[in-house]
CSV table of C-alpha atoms in Angstrom, one decimal:
chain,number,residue,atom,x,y,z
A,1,UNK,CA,81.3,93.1,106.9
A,2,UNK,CA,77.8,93.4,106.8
A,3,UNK,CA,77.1,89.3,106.4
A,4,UNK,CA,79.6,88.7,109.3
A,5,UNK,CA,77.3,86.2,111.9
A,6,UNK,CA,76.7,86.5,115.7
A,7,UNK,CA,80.0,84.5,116.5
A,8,UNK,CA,82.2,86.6,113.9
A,9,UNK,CA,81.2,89.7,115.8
A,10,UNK,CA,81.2,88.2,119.3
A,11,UNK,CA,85.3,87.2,117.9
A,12,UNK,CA,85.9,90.5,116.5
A,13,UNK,CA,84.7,92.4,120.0
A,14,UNK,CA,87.3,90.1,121.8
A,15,UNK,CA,90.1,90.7,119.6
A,16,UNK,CA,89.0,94.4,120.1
A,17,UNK,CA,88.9,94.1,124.0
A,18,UNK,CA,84.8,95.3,123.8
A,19,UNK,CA,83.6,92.3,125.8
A,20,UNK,CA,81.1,94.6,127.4
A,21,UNK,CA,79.5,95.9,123.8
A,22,UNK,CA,77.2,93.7,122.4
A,23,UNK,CA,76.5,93.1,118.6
A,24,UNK,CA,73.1,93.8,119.1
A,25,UNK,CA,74.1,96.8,120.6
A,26,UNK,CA,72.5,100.6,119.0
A,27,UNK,CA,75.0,102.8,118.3
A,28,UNK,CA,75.0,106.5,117.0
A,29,UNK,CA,77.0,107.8,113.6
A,30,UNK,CA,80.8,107.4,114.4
A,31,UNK,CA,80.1,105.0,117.6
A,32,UNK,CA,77.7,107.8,119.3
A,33,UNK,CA,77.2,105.8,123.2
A,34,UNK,CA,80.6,105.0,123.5
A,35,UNK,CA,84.0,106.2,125.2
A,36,UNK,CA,87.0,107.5,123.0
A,37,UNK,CA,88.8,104.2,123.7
A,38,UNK,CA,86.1,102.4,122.7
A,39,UNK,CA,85.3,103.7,119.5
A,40,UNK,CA,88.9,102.8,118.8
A,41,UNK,CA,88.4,99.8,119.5
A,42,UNK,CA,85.1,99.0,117.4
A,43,UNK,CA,87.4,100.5,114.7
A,44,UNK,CA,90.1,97.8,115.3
A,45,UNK,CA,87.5,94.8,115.3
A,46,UNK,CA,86.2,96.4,112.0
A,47,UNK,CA,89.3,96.3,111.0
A,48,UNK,CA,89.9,92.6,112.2
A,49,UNK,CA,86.4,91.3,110.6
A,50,UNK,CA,88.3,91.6,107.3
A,51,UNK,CA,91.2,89.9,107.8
A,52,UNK,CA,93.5,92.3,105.8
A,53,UNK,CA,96.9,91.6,105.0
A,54,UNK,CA,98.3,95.4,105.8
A,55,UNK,CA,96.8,96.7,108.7
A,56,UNK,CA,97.4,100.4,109.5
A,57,UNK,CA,96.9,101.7,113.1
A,58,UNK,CA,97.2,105.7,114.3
A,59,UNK,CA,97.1,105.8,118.0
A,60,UNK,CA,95.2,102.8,118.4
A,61,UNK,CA,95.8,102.5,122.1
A,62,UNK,CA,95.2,106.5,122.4
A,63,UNK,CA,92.8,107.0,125.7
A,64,UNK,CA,93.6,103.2,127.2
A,65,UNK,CA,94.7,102.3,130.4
A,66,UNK,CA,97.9,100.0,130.2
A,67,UNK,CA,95.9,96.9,130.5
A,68,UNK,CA,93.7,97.0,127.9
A,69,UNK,CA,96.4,98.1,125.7
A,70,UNK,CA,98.4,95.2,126.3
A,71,UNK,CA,95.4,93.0,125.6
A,72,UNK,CA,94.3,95.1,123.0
A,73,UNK,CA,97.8,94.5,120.9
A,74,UNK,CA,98.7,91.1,121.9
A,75,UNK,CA,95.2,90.0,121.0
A,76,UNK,CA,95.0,91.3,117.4
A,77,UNK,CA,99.0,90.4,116.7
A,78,UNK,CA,97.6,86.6,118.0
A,79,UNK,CA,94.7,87.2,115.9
A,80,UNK,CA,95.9,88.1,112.6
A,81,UNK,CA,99.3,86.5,112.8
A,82,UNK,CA,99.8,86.5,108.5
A,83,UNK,CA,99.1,90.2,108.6
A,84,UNK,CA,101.6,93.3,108.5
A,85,UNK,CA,100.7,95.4,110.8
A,86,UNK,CA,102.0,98.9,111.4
A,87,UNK,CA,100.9,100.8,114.2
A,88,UNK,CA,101.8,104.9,114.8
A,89,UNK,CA,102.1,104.9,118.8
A,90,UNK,CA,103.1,108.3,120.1
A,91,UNK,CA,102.8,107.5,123.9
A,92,UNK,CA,106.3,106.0,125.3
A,93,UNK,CA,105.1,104.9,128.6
A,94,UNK,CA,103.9,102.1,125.7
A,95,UNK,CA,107.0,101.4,124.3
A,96,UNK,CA,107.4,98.0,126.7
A,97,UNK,CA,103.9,96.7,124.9
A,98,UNK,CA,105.5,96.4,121.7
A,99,UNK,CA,107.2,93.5,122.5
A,100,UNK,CA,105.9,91.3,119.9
A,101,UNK,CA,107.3,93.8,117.2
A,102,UNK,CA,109.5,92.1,114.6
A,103,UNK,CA,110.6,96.1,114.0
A,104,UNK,CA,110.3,99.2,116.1
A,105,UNK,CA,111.4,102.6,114.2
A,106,UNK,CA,111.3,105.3,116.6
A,107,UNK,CA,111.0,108.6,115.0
A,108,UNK,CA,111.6,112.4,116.0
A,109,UNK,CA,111.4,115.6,113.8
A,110,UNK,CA,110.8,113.7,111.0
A,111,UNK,CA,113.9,111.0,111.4
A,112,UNK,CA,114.6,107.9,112.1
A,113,UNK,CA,116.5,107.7,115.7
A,114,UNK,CA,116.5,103.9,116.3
A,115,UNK,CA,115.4,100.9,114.6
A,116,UNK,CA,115.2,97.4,116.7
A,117,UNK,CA,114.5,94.0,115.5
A,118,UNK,CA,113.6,91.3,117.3
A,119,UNK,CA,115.5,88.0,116.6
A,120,UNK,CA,113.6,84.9,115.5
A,121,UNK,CA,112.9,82.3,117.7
A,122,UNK,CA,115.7,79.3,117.8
């Protein structure tokens, strides 16, 4: 979003747990100056700046400690609360972040082994 202003990018690096980046900040071709994690994360506020209404995530958490992840997901599910989002998470010492999932499929070999949904609120 190239017109996005100073305050939609400053939102977007917060949803994207990139406090410490700057929108003024120079970057290389594919986020050249910045960690693995990060550039995951610039791709997930670049993501956010356009407010989709499917959002698809491989490994977006890859290279995070559990913290961030945490923040990371809560922050764009509270974010982008209309939108579908489906996230590919290999890594099951996350499996306790995806709390806020209205469905988790977990997958092996190509089939399905569980499927969970989470209850509505009363």
């Amino acid at each position: 979003r190239p017109d996005a202003g100073d305050h939609e990018l400053t939102g977007a690096l917060a949803v994207a747990v990139l406090t410490d980046v700057s929108p003024e900040a120079t970057l290389g071709p594919g986020g050249e100056g910045l960690s693995g994690g990060q550039r995951r994360r610039l791709g997930v506020a670049q993501a956010y700046l356009r407010h989709p209404g499917l959002l698809l995530l491989d490994e977006p958490t890859e290279g995070m400690d559990l913290e961030t992840a945490r923040a990371l997901l809560e922050n764009l599910r509270a974010a982008l609360p209309a939108t579908t989002i489906v996230a590919a998470i290999h890594d099951r010492t996350l499996d306790h972040l995806l709390v806020t999932a209205d469905v988790t499929v977990r997958l092996a070999a190509g089939r399905v082994l569980q499927v969970t949904r989470r209850l509505p609120a009363a």
